Coordinates of C-alpha atoms and ligand atoms in Angstrom, one line a residue:
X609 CA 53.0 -3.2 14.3
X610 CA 50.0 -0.9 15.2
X611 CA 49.1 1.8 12.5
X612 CA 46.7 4.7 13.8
X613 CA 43.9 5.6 10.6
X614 CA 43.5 9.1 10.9
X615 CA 40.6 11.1 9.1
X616 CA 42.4 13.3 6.1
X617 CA 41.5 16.7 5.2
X618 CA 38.4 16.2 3.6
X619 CA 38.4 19.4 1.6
X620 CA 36.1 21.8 0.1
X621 CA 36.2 24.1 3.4
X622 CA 34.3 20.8 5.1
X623 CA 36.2 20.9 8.4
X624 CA 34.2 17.9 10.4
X625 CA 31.8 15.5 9.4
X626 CA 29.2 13.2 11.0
X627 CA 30.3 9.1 10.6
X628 CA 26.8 7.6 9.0
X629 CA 28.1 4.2 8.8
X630 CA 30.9 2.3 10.1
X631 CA 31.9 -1.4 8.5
X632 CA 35.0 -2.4 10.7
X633 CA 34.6 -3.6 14.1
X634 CA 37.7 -5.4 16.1
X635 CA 39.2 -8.4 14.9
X636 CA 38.0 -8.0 11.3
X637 CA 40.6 -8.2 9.0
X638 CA 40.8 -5.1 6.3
X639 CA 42.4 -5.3 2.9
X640 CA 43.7 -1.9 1.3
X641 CA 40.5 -0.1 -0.5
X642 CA 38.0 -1.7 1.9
X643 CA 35.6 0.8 3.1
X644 CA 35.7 1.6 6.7
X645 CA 33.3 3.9 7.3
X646 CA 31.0 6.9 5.5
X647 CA 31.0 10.5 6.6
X648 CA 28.1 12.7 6.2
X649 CA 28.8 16.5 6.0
X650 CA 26.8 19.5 4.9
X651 CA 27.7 19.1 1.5
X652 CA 28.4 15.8 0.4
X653 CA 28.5 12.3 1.4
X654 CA 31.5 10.5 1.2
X655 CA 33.4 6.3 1.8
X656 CA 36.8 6.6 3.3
X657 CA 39.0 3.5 2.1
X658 CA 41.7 1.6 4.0
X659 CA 45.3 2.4 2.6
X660 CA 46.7 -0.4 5.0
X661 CA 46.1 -3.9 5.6
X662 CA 45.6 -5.5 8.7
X663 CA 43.2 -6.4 11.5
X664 CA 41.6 -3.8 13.0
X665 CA 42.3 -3.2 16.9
X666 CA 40.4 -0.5 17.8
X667 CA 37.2 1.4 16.6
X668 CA 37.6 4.9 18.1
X669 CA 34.1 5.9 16.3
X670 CA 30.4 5.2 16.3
X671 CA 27.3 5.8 13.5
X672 CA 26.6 9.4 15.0
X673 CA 30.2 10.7 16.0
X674 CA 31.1 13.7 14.9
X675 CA 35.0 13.4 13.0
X676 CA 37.3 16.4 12.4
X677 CA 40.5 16.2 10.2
X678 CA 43.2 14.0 11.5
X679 CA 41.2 12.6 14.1
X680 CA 42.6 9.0 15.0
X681 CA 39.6 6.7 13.3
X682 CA 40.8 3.0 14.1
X683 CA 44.1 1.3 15.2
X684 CA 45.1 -1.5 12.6
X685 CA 47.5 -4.3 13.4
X686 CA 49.4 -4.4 10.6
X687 CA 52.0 -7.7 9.4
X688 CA 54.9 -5.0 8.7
X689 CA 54.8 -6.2 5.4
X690 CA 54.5 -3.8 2.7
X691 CA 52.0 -4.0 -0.1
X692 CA 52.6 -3.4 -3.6
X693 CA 50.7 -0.3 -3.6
X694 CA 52.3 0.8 -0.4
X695 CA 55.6 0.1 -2.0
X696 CA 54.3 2.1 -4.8
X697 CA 53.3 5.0 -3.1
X698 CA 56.4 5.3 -0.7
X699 CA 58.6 5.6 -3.9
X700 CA 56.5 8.6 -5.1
X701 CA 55.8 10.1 -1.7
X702 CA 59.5 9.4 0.4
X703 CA 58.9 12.1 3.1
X704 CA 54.9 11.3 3.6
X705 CA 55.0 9.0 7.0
X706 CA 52.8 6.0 6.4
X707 CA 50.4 6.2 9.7
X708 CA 49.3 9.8 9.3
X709 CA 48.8 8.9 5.0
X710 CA 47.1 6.2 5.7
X711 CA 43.7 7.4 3.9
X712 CA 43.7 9.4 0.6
X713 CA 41.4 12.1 0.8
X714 CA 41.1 11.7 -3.1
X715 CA 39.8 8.4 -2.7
X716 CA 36.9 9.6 -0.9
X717 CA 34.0 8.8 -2.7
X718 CA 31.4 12.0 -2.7
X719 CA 27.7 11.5 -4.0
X720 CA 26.0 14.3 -4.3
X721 CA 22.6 14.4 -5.9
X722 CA 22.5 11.4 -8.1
X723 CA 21.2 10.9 -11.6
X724 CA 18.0 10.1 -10.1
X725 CA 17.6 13.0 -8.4
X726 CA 18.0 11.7 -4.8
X727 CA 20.8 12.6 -2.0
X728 CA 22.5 9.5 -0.4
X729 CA 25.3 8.5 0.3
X730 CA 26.9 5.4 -0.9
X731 CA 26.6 3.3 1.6
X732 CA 22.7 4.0 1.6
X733 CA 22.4 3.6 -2.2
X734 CA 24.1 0.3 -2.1
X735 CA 21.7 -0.9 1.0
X736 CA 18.8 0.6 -1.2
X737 CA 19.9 -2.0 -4.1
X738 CA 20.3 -4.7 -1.8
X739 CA 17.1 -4.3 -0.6
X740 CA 15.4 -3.7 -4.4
X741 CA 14.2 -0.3 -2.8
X742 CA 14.0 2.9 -5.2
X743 CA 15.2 5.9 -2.6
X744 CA 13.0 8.2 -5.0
X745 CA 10.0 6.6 -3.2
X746 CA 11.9 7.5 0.3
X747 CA 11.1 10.7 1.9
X748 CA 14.8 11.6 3.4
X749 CA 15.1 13.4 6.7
X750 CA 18.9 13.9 6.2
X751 CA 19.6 17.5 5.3
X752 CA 18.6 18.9 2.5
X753 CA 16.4 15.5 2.2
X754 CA 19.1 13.5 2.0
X755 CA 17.9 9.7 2.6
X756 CA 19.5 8.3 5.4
X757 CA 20.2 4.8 6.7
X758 CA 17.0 5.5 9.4
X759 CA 14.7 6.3 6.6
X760 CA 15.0 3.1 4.5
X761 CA 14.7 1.3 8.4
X762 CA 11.4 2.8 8.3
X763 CA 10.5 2.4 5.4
X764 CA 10.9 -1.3 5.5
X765 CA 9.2 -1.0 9.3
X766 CA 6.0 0.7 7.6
X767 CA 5.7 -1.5 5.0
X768 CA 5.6 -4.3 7.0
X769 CA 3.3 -2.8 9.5
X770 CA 0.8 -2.7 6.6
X771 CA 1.8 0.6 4.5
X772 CA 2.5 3.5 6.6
X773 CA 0.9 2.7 9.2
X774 CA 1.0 1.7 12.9
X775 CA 0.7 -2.3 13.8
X776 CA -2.2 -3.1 15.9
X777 CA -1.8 -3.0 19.4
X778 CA -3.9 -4.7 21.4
X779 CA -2.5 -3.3 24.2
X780 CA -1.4 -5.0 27.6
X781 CA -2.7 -8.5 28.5
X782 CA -5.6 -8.3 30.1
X783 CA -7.1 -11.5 32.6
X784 CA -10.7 -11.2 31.6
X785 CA -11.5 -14.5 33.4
X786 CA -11.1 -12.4 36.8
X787 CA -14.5 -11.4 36.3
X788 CA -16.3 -14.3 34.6
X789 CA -16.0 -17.7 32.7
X790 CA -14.6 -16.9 29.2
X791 CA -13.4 -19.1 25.8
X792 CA -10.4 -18.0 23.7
X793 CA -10.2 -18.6 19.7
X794 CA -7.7 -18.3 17.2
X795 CA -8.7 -15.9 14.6
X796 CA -9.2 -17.9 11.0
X797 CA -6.2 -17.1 8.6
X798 CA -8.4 -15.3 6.1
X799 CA -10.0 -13.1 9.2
X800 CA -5.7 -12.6 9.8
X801 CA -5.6 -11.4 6.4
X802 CA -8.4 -9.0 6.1
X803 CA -7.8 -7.1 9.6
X804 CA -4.5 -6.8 7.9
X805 CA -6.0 -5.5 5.0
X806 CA -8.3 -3.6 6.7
X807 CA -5.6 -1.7 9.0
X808 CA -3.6 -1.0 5.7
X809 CA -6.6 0.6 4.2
X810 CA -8.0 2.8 7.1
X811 CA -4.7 4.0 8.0
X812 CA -3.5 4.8 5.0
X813 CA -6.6 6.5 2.6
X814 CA -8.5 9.5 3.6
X815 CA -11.7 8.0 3.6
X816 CA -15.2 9.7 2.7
X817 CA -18.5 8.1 2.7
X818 CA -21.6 9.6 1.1
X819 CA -24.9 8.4 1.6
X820 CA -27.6 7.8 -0.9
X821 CA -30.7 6.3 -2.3
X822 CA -32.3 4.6 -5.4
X823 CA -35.9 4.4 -5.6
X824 CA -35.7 0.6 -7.0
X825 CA -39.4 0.1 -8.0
X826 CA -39.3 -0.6 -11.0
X827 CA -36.4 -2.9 -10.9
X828 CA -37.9 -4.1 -8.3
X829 CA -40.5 -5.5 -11.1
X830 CA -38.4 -6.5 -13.4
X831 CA -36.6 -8.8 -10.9
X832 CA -40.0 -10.6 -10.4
X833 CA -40.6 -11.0 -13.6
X834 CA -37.1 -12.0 -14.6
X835 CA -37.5 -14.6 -12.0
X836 CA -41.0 -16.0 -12.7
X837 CA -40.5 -16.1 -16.1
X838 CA -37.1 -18.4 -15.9
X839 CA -39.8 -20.3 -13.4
X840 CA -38.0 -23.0 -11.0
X841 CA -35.7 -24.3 -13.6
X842 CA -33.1 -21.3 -12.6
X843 CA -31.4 -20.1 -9.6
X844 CA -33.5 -17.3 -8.8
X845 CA -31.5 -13.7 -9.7
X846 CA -30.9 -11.6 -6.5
X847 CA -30.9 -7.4 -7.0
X848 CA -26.5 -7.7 -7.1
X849 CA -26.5 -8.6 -10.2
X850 CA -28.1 -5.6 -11.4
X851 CA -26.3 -3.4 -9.0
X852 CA -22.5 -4.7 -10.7
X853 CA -24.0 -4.0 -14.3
X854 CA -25.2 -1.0 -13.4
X855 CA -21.7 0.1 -11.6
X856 CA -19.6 -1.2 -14.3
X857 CA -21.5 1.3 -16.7
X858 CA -21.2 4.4 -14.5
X859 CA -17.6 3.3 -14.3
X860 CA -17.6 3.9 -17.7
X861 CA -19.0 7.6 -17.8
X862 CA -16.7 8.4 -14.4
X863 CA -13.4 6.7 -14.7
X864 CA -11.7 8.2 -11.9
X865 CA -13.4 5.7 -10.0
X866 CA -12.3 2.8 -11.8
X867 CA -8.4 4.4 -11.2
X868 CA -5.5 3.6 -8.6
X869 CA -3.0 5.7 -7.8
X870 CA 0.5 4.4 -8.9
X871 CA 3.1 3.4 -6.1
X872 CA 4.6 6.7 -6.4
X873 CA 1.3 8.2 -5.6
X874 CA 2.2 10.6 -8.6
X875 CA -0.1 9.2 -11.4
X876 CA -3.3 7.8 -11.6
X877 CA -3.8 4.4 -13.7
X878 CA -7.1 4.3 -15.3
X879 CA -8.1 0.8 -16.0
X880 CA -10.5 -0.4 -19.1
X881 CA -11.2 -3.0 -18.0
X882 CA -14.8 -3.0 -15.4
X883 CA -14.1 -5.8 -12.9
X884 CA -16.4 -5.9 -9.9
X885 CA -15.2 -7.5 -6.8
X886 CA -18.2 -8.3 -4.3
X887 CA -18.0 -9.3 -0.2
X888 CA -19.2 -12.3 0.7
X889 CA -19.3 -13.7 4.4
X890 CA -18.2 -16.9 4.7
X891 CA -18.1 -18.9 8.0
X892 CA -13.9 -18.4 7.6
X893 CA -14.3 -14.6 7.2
X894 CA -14.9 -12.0 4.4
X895 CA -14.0 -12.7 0.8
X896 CA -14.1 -10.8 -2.0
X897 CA -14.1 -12.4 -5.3
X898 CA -14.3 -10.8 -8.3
X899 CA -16.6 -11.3 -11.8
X900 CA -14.5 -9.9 -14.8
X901 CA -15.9 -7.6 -17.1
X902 CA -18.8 -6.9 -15.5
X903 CA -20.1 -4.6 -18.7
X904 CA -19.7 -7.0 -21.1
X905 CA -21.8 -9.8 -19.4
X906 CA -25.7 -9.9 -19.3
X907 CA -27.7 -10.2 -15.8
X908 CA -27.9 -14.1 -16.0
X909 CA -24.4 -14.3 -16.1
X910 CA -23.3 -12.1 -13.5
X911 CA -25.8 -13.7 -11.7
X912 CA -24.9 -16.9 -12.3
X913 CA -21.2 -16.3 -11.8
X914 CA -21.7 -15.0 -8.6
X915 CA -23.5 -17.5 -7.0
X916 CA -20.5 -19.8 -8.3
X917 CA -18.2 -17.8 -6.9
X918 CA -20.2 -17.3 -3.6
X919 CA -20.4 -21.0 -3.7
X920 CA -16.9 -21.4 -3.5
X921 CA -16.0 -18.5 -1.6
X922 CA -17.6 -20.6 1.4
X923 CA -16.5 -24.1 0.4
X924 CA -13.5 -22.1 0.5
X925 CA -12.5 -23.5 -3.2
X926 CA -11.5 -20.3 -4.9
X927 CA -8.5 -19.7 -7.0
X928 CA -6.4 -17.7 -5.7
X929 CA -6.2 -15.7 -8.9
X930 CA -10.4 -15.2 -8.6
X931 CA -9.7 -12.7 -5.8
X932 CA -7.8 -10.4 -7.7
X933 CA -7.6 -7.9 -10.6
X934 CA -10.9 -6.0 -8.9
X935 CA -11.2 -1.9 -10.0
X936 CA -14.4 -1.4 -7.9
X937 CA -16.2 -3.3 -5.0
X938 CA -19.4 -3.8 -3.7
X939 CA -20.3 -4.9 0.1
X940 CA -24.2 -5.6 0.0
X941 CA -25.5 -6.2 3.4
X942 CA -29.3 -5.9 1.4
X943 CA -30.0 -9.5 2.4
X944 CA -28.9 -9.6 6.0
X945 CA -30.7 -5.6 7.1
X946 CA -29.4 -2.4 8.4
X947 CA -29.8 0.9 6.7
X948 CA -26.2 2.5 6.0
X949 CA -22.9 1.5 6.2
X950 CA -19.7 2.7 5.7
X951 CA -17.5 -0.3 3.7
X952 CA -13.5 0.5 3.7
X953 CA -12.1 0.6 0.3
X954 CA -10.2 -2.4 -0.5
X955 CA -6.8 -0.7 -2.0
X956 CA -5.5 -0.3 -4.4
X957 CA -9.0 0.2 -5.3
X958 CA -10.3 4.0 -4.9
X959 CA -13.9 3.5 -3.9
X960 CA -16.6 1.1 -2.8
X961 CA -20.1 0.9 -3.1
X962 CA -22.0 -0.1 0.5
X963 CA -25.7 -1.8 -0.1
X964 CA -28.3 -1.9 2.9
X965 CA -31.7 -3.5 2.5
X966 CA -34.5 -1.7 0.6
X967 CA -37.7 -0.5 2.4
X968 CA -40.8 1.0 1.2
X969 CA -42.0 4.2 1.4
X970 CA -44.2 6.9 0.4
X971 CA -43.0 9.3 -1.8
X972 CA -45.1 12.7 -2.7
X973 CA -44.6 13.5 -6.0
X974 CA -44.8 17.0 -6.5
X975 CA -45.5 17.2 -10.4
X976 CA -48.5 15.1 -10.2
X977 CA -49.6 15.8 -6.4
X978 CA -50.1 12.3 -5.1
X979 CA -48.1 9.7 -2.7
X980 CA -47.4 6.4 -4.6
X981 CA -45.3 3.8 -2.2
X982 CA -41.9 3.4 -3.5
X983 CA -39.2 0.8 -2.9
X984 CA -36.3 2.4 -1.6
X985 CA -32.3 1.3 -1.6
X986 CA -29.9 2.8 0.6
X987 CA -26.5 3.1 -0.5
X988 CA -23.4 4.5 0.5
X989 CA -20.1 5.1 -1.7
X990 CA -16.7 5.1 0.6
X991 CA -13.9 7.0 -1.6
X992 CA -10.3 7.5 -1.5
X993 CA -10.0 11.7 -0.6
X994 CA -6.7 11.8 -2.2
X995 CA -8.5 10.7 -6.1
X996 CA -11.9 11.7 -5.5
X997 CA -13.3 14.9 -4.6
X998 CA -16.7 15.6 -2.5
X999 CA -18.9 16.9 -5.2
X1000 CA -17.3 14.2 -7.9
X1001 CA -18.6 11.8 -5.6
X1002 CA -22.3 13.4 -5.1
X1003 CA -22.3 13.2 -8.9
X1004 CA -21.6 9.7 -8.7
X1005 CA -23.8 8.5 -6.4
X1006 CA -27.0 10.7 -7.7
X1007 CA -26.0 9.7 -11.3
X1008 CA -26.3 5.8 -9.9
X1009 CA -29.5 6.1 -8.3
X1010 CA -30.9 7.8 -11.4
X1011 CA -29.6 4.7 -13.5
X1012 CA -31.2 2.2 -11.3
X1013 CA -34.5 4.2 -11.1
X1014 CA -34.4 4.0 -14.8
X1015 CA -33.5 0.5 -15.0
X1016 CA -32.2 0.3 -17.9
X1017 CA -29.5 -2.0 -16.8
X1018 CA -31.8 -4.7 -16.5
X1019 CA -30.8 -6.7 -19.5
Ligands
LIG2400 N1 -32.8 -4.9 -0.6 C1 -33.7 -5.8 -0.5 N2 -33.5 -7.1 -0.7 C2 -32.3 -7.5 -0.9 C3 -31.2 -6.6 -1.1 C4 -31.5 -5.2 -0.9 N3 -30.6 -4.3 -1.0 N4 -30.1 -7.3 -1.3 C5 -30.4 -8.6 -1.3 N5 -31.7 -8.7 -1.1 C6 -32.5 -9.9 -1.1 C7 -32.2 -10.8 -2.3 O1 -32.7 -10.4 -3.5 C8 -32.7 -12.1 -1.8 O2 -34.1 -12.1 -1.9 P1 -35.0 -13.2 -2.5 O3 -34.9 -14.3 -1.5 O4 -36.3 -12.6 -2.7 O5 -34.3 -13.6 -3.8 C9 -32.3 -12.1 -0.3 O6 -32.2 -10.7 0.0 C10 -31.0 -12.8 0.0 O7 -30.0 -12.4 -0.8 P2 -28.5 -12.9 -0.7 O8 -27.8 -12.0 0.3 O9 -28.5 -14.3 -0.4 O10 -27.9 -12.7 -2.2 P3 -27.2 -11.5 -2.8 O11 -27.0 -11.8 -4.2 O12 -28.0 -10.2 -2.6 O13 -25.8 -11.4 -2.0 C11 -23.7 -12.1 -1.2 C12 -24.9 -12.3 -2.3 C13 -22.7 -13.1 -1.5 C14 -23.2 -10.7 -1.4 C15 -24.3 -12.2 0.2 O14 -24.8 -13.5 0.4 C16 -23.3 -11.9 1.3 O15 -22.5 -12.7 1.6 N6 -23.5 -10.7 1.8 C17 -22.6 -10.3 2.9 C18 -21.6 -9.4 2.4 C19 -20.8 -8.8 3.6 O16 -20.5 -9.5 4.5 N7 -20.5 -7.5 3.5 C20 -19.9 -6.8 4.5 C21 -18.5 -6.8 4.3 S1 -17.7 -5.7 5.4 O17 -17.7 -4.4 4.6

């Protein structure tokens, strides 16, 4: 016997709806309470159940279709037989016919706003839990921001295409040979990693890169001396080291820039904890390892940590776990040339410090009237727009180069 499922009055003045989701298709077989499809109105969201059993002949609706009361939904093919509840139902209700009965409007299920403050309907709050997705981190484009089965698509789509951004698109194939010899090879799976990475970062934080510099004389010195004094016997201490203490301390005095912003984007997390994360080009690609608590160390060893973990970077033994747990980077080109750059912060990170090679220079002093030849660093510091203002980061960077001028984080 075929039974015609027609849409009941869905009440509170709603006189048509729009189908969000439909879970019957022909040929599947539908057991009384089974949910056939959810309507989306104005007002609420809402499952309507199946009151019959059967298998479903026709769907007469799609995702998108708008419904109106006692419009015919789906055909059933039902066995004739009656089920309990049927039987049930019949004995209280004698004069209601069966086909047009077929769906109680007080079963429908309506979600308003949940506890959690968030509009979806059920079928989108159940797909959100499958998917271990909180919908208060979805931005709904239903109405009145209602979080629709598109938006979690997207979501997942963005997330995979690095974070809310677009996926790389090299755009169509081109033959390059057509106008000379060429060789074609496969990038390295850390250089995979870090365009990835890289993508993320730039597509997804406002970045702003001031420039700066730190007369290093006098550091400069002490370096020298550090470095004759421990005579051949040491690895001889490059300027990084000193450049990590001396970060890890202004961390301390401007914490924002130690900070991530939480997954929510809502909060910032201050970390107490100073651990410094420095590039190093290997022949597989950039690496960034990281030396943990940078402020409580000396300069001998940061210094000798990093060359360990330079080392290994490009024997490519590191531990997976010695590239992570960074608060603050540092890309120093120093011992390779150029004057500025501008490094992309490595997220969830909020800002990182770019180092270019030192030149001398005179310098005029005005107090005492005379030119005395200086050794000069250039600097840059990209930041995160969203955590860091402008002037907070003028601060930062004129506070560093007065603390390396000073160097009294030589020790
Ligand atoms: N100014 C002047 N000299 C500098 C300098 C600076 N800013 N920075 C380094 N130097 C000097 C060093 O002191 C060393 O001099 P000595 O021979 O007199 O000791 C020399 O340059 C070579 O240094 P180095 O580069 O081998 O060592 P480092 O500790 O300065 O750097 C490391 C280590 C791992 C950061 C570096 O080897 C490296 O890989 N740099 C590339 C990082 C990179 O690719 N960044 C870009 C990432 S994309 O954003």
């Amino acid at each position: 016997m075929i039974k015609e499922i027609l849409l009941p009055d869905l009440g509170e003045g709603i006189d048509s709806a729009e189908v969000s989701d439909v879970f019957v298709s022909p040929g599947k077989t539908i057991k009384v309470d089974d949910i056939i499809l959810v309507l989306e109105s104005e007002k609420a969201s809402m499952e309507i159940p199946a009151e019959i059993e059967g298998k479903v002949k026709k769907v007469l609706i799609a995702p998108g279709s708008n419904v109106t009361a006692g419009q015919c939904l789906i055909t059933v093919e039902t066995t004739g037989k009656k089920t309990f509840k049927q039987k049930v139902k019949e004995k209280r209700e004698p004069s209601r016919p069966a086909t047009i009965a077929a769906v109680d409007p007080k079963k429908q299920r309506k979600v308003k706003q949940d506890r959690d403050g968030t509009f979806a309907s059920p079928g989108v709050r159940r797909l959100s839990r499958e998917l271990k997705i909180d919908l208060q981190t979805i931005k709904g484009t239903g109405p009145k921001g209602r979080v629709t089965k598109e938006d979690i698509h997207s979501f997942i789509r963005n997330k995979m295409e690095g974070f809310g951004g677009r996926p790389y698109r090299p755009g169509p194939e081109i033959d390059f040979s057509q106008w000379g010899k060429i060789a074609t090879q496969k990038l390295t799976k850390i250089k995979g990693i870090v365009a990835r990475r890289m993508q993320q970062s730039w597509q997804t934080i406002p970045h702003v890169t001031q420039f700066d510099e730190a007369d290093i004389t006098d550091l400069r010195a002490h370096r020298q001396k550090l470095n004759k004094d421990a005579g051949t016997k040491k690895q001889k201490v490059t300027f990084l080291p000193f450049f990590m203490k001396t970060v890890a301390e202004l961390l301390k005095e401007m914490p924002t820039f130690n900070s991530s912003l939480d997954y929510k984007g809502e909060n910032l997390i201050f970390k107490h904890y100073f651990n410094i994360g420095f590039a190093v080009d290997t022949p597989a690609g950039l690496m960034v390892p990281v030396v943990r608590d940078v402020d409580q160390k000396n300069i001998i060893e940061i210094s000798t940590e990093l060359q360990d973990l330079s080392q290994r970077a490009r024997d490519k033994k590191l531990k997976p776990s010695e590239l992570k747990g960074g608060t603050f980077t540092i890309s120093s080109l120093g011992g390779i040339g150029g004057t500025f750059f501008t490094p992309i912060i490595d997220p969830p990170q909020v800002a990182i410090l770019g180092i270019s090679e030192s030149w001398w220079e005179k310098v005029y002093d005005h107090k005492n009237k005379t030119t005395r030849p200086r050794y000069i660093l250039p600097f840059s510091l990209s930041y995160d727009h969203r955590v860091i203002d402008g002037a907070a980061a003028a601060r930062f960077t004129s506070r560093y180069a007065e603390m390396l001028a000073s160097a009294d984080n030589c020790k």
